[in-house]
Structures are given as C-alpha cells and as structure tokens.
Coordinates of C-alpha atoms and ligand atoms in Angstrom, one line a residue:
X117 CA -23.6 11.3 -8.1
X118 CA -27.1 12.1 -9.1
X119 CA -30.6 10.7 -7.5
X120 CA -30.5 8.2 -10.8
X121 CA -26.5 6.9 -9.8
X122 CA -24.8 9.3 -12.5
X123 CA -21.7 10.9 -11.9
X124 CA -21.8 14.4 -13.2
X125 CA -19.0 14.8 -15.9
X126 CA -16.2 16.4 -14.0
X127 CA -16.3 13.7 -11.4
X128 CA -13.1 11.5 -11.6
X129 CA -12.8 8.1 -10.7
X130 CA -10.0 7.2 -7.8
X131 CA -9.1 4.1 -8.4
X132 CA -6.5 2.7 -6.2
X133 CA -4.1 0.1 -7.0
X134 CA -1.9 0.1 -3.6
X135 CA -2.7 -3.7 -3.0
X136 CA -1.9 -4.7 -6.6
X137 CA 0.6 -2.9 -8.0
X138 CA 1.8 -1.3 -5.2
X139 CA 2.1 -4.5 -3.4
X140 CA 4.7 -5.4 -6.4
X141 CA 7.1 -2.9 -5.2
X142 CA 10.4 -4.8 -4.2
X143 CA 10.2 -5.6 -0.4
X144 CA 5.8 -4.5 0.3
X145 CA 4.8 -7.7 0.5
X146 CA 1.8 -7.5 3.2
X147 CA -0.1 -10.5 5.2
X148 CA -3.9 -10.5 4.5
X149 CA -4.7 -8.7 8.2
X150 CA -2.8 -5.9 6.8
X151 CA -4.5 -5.6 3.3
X152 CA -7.5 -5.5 4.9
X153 CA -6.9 -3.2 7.0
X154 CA -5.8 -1.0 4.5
X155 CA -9.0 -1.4 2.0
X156 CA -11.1 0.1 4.9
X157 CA -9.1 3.2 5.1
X158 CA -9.0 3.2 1.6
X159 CA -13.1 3.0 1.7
X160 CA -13.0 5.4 3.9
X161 CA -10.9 7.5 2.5
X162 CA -13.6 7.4 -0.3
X163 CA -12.1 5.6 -3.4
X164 CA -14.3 4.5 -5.9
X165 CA -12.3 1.3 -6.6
X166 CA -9.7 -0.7 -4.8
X167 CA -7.6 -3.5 -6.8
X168 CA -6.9 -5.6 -4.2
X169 CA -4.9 -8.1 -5.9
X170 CA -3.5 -10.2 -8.6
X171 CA -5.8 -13.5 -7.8
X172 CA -3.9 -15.8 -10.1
X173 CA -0.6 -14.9 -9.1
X174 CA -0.7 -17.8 -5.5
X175 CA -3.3 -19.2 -3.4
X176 CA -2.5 -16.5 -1.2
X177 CA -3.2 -13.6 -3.2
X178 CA -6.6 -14.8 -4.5
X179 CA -7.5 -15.7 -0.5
X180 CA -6.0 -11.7 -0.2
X181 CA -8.4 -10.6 -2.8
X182 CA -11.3 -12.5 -1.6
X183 CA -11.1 -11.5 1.8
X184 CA -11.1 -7.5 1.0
X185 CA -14.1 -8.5 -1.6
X186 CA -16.2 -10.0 1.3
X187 CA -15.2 -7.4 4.0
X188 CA -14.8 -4.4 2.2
X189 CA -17.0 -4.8 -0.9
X190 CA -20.1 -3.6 0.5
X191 CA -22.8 -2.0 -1.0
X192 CA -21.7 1.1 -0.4
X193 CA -18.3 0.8 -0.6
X194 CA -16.1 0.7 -3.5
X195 CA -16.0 -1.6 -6.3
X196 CA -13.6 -4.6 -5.5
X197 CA -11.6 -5.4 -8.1
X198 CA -9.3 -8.4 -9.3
X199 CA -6.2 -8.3 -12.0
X200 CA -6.3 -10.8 -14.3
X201 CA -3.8 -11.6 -18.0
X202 CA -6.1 -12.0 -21.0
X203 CA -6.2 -16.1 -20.2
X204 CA -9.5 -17.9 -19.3
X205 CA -7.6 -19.3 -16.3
X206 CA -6.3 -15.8 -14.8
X207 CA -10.0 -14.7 -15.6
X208 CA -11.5 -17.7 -13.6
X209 CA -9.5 -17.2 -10.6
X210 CA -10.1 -13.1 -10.9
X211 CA -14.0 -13.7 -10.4
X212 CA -13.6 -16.3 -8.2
X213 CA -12.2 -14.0 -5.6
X214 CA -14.4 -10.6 -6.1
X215 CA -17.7 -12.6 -7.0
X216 CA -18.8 -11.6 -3.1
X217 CA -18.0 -8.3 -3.4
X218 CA -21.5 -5.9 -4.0
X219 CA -19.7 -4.4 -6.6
X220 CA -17.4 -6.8 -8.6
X221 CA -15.0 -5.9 -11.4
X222 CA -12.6 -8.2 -13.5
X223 CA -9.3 -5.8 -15.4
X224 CA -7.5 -8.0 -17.7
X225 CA -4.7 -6.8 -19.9
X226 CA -2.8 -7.6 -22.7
X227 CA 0.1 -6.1 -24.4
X228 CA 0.0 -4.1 -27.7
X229 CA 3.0 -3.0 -28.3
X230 CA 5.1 -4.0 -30.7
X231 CA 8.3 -4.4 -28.7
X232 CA 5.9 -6.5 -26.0
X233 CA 4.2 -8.4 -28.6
X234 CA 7.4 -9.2 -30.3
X235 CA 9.8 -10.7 -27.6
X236 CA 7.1 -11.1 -24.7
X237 CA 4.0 -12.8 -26.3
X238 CA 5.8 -13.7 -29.6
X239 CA 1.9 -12.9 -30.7
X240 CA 1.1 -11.3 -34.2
X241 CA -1.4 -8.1 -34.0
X242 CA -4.0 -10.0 -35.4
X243 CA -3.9 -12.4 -32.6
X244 CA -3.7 -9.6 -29.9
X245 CA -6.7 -8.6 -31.8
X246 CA -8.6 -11.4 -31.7
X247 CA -7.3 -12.8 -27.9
X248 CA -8.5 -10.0 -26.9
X249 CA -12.2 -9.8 -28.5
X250 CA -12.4 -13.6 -27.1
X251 CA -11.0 -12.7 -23.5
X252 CA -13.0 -9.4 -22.5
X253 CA -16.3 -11.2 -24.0
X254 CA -15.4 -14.1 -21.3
X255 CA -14.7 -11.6 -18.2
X256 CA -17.9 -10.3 -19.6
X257 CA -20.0 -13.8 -19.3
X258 CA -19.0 -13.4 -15.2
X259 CA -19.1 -9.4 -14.5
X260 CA -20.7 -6.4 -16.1
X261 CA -18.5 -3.9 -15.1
X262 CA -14.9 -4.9 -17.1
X263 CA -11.7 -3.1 -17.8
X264 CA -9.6 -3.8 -19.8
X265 CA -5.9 -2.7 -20.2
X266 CA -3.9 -2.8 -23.3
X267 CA 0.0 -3.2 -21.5
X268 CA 2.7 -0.6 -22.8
X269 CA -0.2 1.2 -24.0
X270 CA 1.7 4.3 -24.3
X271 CA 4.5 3.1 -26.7
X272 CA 2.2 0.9 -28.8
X273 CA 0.8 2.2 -32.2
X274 CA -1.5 4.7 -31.4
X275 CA -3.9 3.3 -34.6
X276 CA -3.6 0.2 -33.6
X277 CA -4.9 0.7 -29.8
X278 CA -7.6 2.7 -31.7
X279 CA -8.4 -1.4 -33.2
X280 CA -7.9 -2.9 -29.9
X281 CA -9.9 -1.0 -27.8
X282 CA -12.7 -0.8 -30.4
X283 CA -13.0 -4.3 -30.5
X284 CA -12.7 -4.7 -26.5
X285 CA -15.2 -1.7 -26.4
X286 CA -17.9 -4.2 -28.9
X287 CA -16.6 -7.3 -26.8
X288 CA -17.6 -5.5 -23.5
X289 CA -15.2 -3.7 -21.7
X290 CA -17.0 -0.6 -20.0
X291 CA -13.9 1.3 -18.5
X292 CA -10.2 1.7 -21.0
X293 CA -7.2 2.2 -19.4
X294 CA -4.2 3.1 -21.1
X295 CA -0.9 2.0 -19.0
X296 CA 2.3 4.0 -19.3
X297 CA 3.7 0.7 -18.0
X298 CA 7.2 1.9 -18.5
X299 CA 7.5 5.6 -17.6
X300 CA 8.3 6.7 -20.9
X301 CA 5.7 9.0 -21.7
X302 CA 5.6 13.0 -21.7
X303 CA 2.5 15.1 -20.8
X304 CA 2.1 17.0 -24.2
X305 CA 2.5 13.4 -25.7
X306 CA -0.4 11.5 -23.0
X307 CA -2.6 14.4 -23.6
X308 CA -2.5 14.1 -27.2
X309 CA -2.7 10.0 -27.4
X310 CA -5.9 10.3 -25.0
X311 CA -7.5 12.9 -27.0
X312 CA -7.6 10.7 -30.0
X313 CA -8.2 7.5 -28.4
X314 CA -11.4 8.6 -27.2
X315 CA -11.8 10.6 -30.1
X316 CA -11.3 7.5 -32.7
X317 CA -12.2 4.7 -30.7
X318 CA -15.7 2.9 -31.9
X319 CA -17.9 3.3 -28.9
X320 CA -15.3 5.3 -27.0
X321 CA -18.1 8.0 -26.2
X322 CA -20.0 5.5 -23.7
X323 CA -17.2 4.3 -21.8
X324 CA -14.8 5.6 -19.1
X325 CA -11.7 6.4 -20.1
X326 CA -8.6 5.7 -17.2
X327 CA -4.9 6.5 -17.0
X328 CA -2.7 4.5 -15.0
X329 CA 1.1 6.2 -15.1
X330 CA 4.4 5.1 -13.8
X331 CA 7.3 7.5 -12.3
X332 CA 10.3 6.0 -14.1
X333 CA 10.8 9.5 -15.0
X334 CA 9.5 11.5 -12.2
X335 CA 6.7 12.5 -14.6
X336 CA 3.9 10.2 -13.3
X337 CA 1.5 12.7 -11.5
X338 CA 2.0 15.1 -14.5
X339 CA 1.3 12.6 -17.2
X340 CA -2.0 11.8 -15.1
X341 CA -3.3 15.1 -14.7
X342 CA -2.4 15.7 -18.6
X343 CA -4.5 12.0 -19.4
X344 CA -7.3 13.5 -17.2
X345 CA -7.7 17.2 -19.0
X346 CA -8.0 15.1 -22.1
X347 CA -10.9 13.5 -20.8
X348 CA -10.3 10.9 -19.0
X349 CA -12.4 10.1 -15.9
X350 CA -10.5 7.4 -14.1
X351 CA -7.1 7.9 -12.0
X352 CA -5.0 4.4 -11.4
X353 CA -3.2 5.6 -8.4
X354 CA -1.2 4.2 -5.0
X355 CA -0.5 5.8 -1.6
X356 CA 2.4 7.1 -1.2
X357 CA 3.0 6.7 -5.0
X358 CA 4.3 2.9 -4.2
X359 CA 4.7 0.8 -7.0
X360 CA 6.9 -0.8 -9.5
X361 CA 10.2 0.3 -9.7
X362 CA 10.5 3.8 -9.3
X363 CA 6.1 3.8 -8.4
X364 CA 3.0 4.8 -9.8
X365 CA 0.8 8.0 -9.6
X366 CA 0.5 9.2 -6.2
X367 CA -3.0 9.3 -5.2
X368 CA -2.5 12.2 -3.1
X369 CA -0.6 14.4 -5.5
X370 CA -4.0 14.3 -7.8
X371 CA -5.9 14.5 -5.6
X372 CA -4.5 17.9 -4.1
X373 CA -3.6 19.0 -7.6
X374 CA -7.3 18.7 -8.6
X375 CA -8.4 20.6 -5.2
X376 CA -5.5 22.8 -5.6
X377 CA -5.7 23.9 -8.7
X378 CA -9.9 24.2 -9.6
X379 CA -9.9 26.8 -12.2
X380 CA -6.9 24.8 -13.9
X381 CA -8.7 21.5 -14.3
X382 CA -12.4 21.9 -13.1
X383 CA -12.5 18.4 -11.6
X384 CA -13.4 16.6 -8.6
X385 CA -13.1 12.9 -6.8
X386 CA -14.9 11.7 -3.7
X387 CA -12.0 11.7 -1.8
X388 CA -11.5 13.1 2.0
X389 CA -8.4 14.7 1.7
X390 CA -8.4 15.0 5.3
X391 CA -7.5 11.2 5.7
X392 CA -4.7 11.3 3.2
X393 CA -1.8 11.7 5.6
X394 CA -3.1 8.6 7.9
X395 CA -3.9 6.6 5.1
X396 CA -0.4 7.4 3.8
X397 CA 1.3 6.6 7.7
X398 CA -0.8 3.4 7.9
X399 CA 0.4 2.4 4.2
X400 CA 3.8 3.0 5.4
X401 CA 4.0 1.2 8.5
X402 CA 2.4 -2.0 7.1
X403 CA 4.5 -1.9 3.8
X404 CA 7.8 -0.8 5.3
X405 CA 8.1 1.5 2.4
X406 CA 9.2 4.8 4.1
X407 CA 8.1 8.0 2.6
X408 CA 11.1 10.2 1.7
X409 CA 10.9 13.6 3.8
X410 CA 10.5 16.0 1.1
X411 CA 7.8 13.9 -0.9
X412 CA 4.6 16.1 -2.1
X413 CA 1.5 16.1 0.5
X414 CA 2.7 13.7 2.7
X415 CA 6.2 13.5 3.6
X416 CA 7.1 15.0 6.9
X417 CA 8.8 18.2 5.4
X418 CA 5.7 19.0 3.1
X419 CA 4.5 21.2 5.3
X420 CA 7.5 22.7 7.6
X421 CA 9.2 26.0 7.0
X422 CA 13.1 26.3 7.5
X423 CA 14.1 29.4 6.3
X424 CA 13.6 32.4 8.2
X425 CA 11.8 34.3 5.5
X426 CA 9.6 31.7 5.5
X427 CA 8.8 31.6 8.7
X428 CA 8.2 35.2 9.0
X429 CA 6.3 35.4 5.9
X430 CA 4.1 32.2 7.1
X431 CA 3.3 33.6 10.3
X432 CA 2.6 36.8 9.2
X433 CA -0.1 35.2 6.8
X434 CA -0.5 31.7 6.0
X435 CA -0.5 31.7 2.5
X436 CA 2.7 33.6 1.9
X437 CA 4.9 30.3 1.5
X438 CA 1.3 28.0 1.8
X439 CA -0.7 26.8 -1.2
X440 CA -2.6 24.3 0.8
X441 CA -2.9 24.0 4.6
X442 CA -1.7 21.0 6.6
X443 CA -5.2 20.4 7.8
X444 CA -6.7 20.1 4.5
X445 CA -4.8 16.8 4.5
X446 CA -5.2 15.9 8.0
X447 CA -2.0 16.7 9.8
X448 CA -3.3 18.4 12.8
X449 CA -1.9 18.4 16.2
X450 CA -4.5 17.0 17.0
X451 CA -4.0 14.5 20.2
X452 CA -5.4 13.0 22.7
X453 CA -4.2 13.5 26.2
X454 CA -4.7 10.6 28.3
X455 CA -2.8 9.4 31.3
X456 CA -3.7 7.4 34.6
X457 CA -7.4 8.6 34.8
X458 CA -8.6 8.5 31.3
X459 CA -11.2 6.0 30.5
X460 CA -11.6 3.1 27.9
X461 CA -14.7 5.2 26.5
X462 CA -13.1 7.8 25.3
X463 CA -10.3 5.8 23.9
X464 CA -12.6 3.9 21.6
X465 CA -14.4 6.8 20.6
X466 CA -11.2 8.1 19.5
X467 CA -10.3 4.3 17.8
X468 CA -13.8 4.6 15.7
X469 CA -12.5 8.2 14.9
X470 CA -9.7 6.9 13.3
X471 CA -11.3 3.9 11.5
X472 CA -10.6 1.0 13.7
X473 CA -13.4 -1.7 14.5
X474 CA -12.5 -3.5 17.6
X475 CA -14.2 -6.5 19.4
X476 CA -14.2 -5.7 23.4
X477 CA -10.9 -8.3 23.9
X478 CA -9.3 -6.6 21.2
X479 CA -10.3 -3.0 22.4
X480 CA -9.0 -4.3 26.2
X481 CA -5.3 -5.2 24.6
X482 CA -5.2 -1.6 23.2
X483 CA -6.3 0.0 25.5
X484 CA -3.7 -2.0 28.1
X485 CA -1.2 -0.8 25.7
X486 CA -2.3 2.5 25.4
X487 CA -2.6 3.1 29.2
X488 CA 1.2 1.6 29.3
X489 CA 2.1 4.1 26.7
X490 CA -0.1 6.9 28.6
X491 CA 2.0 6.3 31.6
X492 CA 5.7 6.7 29.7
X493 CA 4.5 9.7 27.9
X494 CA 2.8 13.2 28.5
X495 CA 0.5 13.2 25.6
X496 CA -0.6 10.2 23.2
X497 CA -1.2 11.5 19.7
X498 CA -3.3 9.7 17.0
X499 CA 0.4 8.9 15.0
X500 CA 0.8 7.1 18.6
X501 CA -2.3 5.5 18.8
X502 CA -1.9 4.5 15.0
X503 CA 1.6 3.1 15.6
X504 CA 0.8 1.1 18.7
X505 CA -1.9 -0.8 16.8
X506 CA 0.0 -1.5 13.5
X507 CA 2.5 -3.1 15.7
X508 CA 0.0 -5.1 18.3
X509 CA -2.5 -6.4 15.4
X510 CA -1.4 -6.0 11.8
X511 CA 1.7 -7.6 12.0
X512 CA 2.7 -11.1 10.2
X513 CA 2.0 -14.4 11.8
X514 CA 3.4 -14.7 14.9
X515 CA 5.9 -17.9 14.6
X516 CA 8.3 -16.7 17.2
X517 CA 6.8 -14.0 19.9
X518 CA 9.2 -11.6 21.7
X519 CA 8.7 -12.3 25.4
X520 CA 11.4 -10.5 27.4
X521 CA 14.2 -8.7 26.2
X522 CA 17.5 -7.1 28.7
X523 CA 20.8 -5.1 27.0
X524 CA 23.5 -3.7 28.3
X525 CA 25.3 -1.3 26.9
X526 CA 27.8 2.3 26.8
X527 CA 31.2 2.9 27.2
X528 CA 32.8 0.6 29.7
X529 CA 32.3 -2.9 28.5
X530 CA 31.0 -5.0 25.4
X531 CA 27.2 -4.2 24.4
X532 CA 25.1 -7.4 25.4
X533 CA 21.7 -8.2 25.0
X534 CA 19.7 -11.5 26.4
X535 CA 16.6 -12.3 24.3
X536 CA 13.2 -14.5 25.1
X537 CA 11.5 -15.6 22.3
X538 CA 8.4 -17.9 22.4
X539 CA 8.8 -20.6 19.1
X540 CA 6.6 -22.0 16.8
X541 CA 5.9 -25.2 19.1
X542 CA 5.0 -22.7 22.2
X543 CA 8.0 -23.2 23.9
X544 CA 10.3 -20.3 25.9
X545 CA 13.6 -19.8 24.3
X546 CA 16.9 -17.7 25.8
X547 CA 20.1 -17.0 24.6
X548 CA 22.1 -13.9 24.9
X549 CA 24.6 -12.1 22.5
X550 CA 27.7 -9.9 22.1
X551 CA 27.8 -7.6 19.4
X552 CA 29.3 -3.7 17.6
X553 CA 26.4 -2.0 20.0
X554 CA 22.9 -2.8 21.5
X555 CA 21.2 -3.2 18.1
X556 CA 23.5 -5.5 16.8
X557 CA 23.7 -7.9 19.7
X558 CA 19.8 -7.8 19.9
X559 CA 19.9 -9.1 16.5
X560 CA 22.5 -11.5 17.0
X561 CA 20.8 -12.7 20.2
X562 CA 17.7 -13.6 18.1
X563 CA 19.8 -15.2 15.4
X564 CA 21.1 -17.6 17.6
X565 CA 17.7 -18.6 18.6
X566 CA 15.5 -17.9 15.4
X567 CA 19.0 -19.7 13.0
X568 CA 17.3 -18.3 9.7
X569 CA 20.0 -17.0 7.5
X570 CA 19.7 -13.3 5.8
X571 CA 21.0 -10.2 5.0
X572 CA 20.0 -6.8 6.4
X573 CA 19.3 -4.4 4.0
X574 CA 17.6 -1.4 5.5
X575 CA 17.6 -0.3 8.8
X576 CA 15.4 3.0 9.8
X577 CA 14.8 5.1 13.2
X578 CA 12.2 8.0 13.2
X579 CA 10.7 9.6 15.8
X580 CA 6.7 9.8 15.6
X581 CA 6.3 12.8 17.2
X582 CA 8.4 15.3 18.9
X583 CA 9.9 15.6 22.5
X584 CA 12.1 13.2 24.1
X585 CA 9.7 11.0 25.2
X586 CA 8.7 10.1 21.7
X587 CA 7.5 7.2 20.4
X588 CA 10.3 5.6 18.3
X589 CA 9.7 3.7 15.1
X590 CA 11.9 1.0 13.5
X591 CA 11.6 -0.3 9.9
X592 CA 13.6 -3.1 8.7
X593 CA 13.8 -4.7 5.8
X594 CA 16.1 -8.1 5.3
X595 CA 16.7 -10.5 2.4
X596 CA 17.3 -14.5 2.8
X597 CA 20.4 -14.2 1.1
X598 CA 22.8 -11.6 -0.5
X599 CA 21.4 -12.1 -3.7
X600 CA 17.6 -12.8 -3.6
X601 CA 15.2 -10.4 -5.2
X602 CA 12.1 -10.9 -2.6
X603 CA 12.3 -8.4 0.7
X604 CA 10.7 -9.0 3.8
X605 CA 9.8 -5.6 5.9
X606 CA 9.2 -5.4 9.4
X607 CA 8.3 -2.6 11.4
X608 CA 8.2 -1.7 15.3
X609 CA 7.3 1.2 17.6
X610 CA 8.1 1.7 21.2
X611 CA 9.3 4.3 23.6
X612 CA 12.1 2.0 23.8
X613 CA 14.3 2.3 20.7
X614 CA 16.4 -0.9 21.2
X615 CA 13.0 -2.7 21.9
X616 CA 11.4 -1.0 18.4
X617 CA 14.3 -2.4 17.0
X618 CA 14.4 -5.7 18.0
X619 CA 10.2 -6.0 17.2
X620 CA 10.6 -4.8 13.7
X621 CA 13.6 -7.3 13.1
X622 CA 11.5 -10.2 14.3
X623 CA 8.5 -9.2 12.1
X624 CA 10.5 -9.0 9.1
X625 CA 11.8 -12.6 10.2
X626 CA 8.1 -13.9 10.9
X627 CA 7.3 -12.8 7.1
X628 CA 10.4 -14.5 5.8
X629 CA 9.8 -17.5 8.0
X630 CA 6.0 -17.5 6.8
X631 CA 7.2 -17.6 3.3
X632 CA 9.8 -20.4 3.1
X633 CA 7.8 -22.3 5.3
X634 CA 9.1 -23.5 8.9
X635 CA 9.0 -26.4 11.2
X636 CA 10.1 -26.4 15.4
X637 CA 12.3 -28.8 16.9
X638 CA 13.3 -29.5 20.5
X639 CA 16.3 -27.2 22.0
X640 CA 19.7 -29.1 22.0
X641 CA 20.6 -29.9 25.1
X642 CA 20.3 -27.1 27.7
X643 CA 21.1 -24.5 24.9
X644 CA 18.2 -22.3 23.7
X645 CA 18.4 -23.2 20.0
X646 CA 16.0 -23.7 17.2
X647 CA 16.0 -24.8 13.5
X648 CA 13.8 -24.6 11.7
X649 CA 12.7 -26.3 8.5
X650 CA 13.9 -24.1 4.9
X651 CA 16.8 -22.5 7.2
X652 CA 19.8 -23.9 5.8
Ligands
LIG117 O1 1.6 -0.8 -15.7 C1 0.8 -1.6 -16.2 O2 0.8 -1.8 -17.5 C2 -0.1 -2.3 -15.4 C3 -1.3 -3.0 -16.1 C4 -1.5 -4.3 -15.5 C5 -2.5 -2.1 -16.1 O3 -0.1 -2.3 -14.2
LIG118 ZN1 1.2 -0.5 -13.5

C-alpha cells in the first residue's frame, strides 16, 4: 500500500472465509472462544479480510460475528466482514454484528443462474435484477465498503451477470465476486468469463474484482489462480482448503503459488507465509478437520523425502526435489527446550511469539501445564505448546469436566477403565466400564455417566512430533444418531494416549451437549448416573 492507502495493482486481496464457509463444512462447527482465536492468527497471518460469519443464520453466529468484529476489527487489522442473502432482514442482522469493527463490510448474494433461479428462488431475471439493485443500495445505506456475490455465478448466463453486476456496480457494490458455488468450472473457461466480466461490466474498471472457487473437482486452486491472471484482485479462500463439500480454495496453495511462481503471475498478498503451517495446525485442532498427509504446503508429507534418490538428491542440494523450503512456511524444528529449571519468562515470550495474549492466571495454568509436560518429555516444541493450549482453553463449554481417569488393560484380563467426571450441577461423578480394549471402555465408562446417545464416526491418533515420548493427539468426531447430518468434533492431546482419547471424546460430547441443550439431575441412588435434558 502506498503513503495515500492504494494498493499498487499486483497486490491481491486474501480474503478468508474459514469462519463462514469453512465453518459449513459437515462436522467444523466451532464455539466462539475458538473463532476468535482463529481471526487473530488469521490477522496475524496478514489477511486483508476475514468473514467471520453468517450473522442471520442463529443468535449464535451473529454473537460469533460480533465478537471477532469487536476483538479483531481493529484499525489496523482486517476488514470484518458479515454474510448476508439479498433480504433486508439478513442485511440488518449482517451490520448489526460488524458495525464495531474499524473496518466493516456487508457481502450479500443472490443467485443468477438459471437452474438456481428457476427451482430455488422461483424468481424471474427481471426480479433478480431489480432485488438486487434494491438490496446492495440498502447494505449501501449502512456500509461503504459492499460485496456483492451473484450465487452459481459461474454457470449463470455470462450476459446476464454482465446486467447484474452492472446494476449492483450503480447500486453500490465496490468489490464483485463471482462464486463457482458448485465446482463446475474449468481454468480456460474462469479465465475467459472474468476477462469479459470486467471487460463488459458498466463500472467494472473502479471496482475489485474477487473469485471465490470450490474443489468439487479438485480444480479449485487452479480455477483461482486462472480468475486472478484475468484480473481479478481478490482471493475467497479457507485454511486448509475447508469448506463445503469437497472445500474451497486453499489459502495456502495461492498463496505459495503466487510466491512460487513470480515470473508466472507477477502478483503479491500481504501474507506471512511463515505462519501458514500454524495457522493451518491451529485451524485443524479447533475444527477437527484433519489435513490429509499428502495435502499441498501443509500436510505433514509436503515436505518429507522417501525415496532414496530423493534423499540423496535433496541433501546433496536443496532444490533438487525442493521448489520451496519448509521454512518459507514455517515448519522449522524450531523448539523450545525447557524442563525443571526454565522460567515462566521465557515461556511467555515464546506464547507472544506464537500469537497468544494471556492474562497472568491464564499464563500461570499454561505454564503449570507446560512444566507438567516439560517434566514427561525431553524437548517441548511449539506444535506442543500449540496443542496443550487448544486443549486447556479453546475447547467447548465445559458441562461435564474430566477429573480423574484409571484403565486397565493387556493380555490377561478384560480392559477396564474407571472414569470421574465433574457434571453440569458441580457435582463428582464415578462409574467404571468394560469394553473391546482401553479406548472403548473409557468411552463406555463416560456413557454411563454422561447417558447422551450417539454414534462415533471418526476416530484419529497422530503423533505431534517424533520420539516416543511424543505428544499424542486425538480427534473425534460423533453424531447424535446414526442418521443426523450435524457432527460434533472433539479434540485432545496428551502424553497419555488413552487420556487424549478420552478428552477429545468428552469435547465432542460438551459440543453436542451444548447444542441440544442440557439440564443435571441428582445421581440415582448410590450409582454415579446422570441424565440429562434432550438425551433420550
Ligand atoms: O459458494 C458460494 O456461492 C458462496 C457465496 C455465498 C459467495 O459461498
Ligand atoms: Zn462458497
């Protein structure tokens, strides 16, 4: 940016939509502490805009939205902004939760194509037309800076989104983003449809043109980078590429493709690329979306060499088998080696290293933890630091509290596991379990005091760093019943695998809990049950 505020004309625009519609994929649901705590990496991280959320969609969303507006919004931090349909109501709720932010903006959409307007809106084009000259002129009377999105932009008639756009152009809008809502799309195609959009379009020349893409057909990152060399200056992207079914653009494959590539596409974003592969751990604990190994920039193979001509090559000289080092996306060793004699200074040096702003009671629970950790394990890295406080203070609401857990388990008798749980109405609660091994009788242990039906659907170990002593990391992900859409993750770490296990299971439970809605009752008799309110 220039003294006066203008971006020069290769800058483009990271606008991240991992709280709105990567928050949509099946199963990511996140409590407010966690959304907030992912905005400030994402500021940090140095996006232009985060879309923290669809305001009109529940109380809770808008109080999401608002929240990251008011902590996160500052003036010179990102723009904040708030998804909204082309209805005055959607609109009013969209400003009521960015309005605090320094930087507000209101995106509303509406559908153009023909299929969407057809059996969806049951709207004629003139009406699209004229909803949406009415509806961008009233997210105009609140906000200056509006987007507007025409939905299933990319199989809609390319001179009719010419129309549309030119009339949200007149009506206000100052950035156009045109959604490949379903995948479909090509790169030769996206390229083309940009170029004449912004070619055609009335006023097209003083706005910013976006693309937002989905990966239906593993083409999402492509189609982007194709939308961009047309001219395009904004990027609609997620961590991790999270999203609606199959995702959206992953913010980091751009990124590194623009970086990568310079002579190719002679453009640039504000983005430290060397907090992409936190950014993408912290977006994975809290969502419970685990990234697959093999996945571009971030996922753990990206950067490891198997074969032995590989190896060789790599060692001999970097680049051989490397077109981008790990440490130009953060994934250095580096760690922090701190046992009985380290001191809470340098741990929260480290902590405001890493992003985290900590009150002194909070800092003394880390750092307790830490130490504990410290004391089970030769050398603390900054995966185990960021593990250790995803799971002590971005977890759900705590309605039950894991207080003591004891197994038993091998070969020579029937795996057990006794459980204590501290309930909703601050009571101590014990029951024990049999079950196929130590996991499962953990689980069963907490059943029988927690009685809230559901069905496990995913189950995860990984290791978080290497050596025996690792810290081990459990994600689980259960469903209320066998044939419910909504997900609920949880997520645990410990050196203790069966104890990672049986945290993640109860945070997953303390989301689902959360959402139906629960209420305590006294334990029958001498027998350590609960039941609790939507259960049955
Ligand atoms: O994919 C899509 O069409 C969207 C719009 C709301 C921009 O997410
Ligand atoms: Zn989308």
């Amino acid at each position: 940016m220039d003294e006066s505020g203008v971006m020069p004309d290769n800058h483009v625009r990271i606008f991240d939509t991992t709280l709105r519609d990567g928050e949509q994929s099946p199963g990511a649901s996140l409590t407010s502490a966690e959304k907030i705590e992912i905005a400030r990496h994402l500021a940090r991280l140095g996006v232009d805009v985060i879309e923290a959320g669809f305001p009109a969609a529940s109380p809770d969303d808008l109080e999401g939205v608002r929240r990251v507006a008011t902590e996160v919004g500052t003036p010179d931090g990102p723009i904040i902004c708030g998804l909204a349909r082309a209805t005055q109501n959607d609109i009013d709720k969209a400003w009521e939760a960015i309005k605090d932010a320094a930087k507000p903006r209101i995106h509303t959409f509406l559908a153009t194509s023909d299929i969407h307007m057809k059996h969806k809106l049951r709207m004629t084009r003139e009406q699209v037309v004229e909803k949406t000259r009415e509806m961008v002129s009233y997210a105009k009377s609140f906000c200056d800076d509006v987007e507007f999105s025409p939905e299933d932009g990319c199989r809609s008639d390319p001179d009719f989104l010419v129309e549309v756009l030119g009339v949200a152009i007149a009506a206000g809008a100052t950035t156009l983003n045109i959604p490949d809502t379903v995948g479909y799309i090509t790169p030769a195609e996206y390229f083309e449809l940009m170029q004449k959009l912004i070619r055609e379009t009335p006023g097209g020349d003083g706005v910013i043109w976006s693309v937002h893409c989905h990966d239906d057909l593993g083409m999402a990152t492509a189609n982007t980078l194709a939308g961009l060399m047309a001219g395009a200056r904004q990027a609609e992207v997620t961590i991790n590429g999270i999203g609606e079914r199959a995702g959206n653009t992953s913010l980091e494959e751009v990124v590194m493709a623009l970086r990568t590539r310079p002579t190719i596409y002679n453009l640039a974003t504000n983005i430290d690329a060397t907090q992409l592969t936190r950014t993408s751990r912290i977006v994975s604990n809290y969502t419970g979306m685990v990234v697959q190994p093999n996945k571009a920039i971030v996922g753990a193979n990206a950067f490891s060499h198997e074969a032995g001509i590989h190896q060789d090559g790599v060692l001999k000289h970097q680049s051989t088998y490397e077109i981008m080092t790990p440490e130009s996306v953060g994934l250095s060793q580096s760690s922090l080696v701190l046992g009985k004699h380290s001191g809470r200074h340098a741990f929260r040096v480290r902590l405001e290293e890493l992003g985290y702003e900590m009150n002194d009671e909070e800092l003394n629970h880390a750092f307790n933890r830490f130490k504990d950790l410290a004391d089970k394990k030769k050398t603390v890295t900054d995966a185990d630091i960021e593990a250790v406080i995803a799971d002590e203070f971005f977890g759900p609401e705590e309605v039950f509290r894991m207080e003591g857990i004891q197994v038993a388990c091998g070969q020579m008798g029937m795996p057990t596991a006794t459980i204590k749980l501290c309930g909703p109405d601050g009571k101590e609660y014990i029951d024990a379990a049999i079950g196929t091994g130590p996991i499962d009788a953990t689980y069963q242990a907490i059943n029988k005091i927690v009685q809230m039906p559901n069905t496990l659907v995913e189950f995860r170990v990984a290791a978080i760093t290497e050596g025996i002593d690792a810290l081990g990391e459990v994600t689980v992900r259960i469903r209320r019943d066998a044939n419910g859409k909504r997900t609920f993750g949880g997520h645990g770490a410990d050196t203790d695998i069966i104890v990672a296990s049986a945290k993640a299971y109860l945070a997953a439970l303390n989301k689902l809990l959360a959402y139906t809605g629960y209420e305590g009752h006294e334990p029958e008799g001498g027998s350590a049950t609960i039941r609790i309110g939507a259960a049955s």
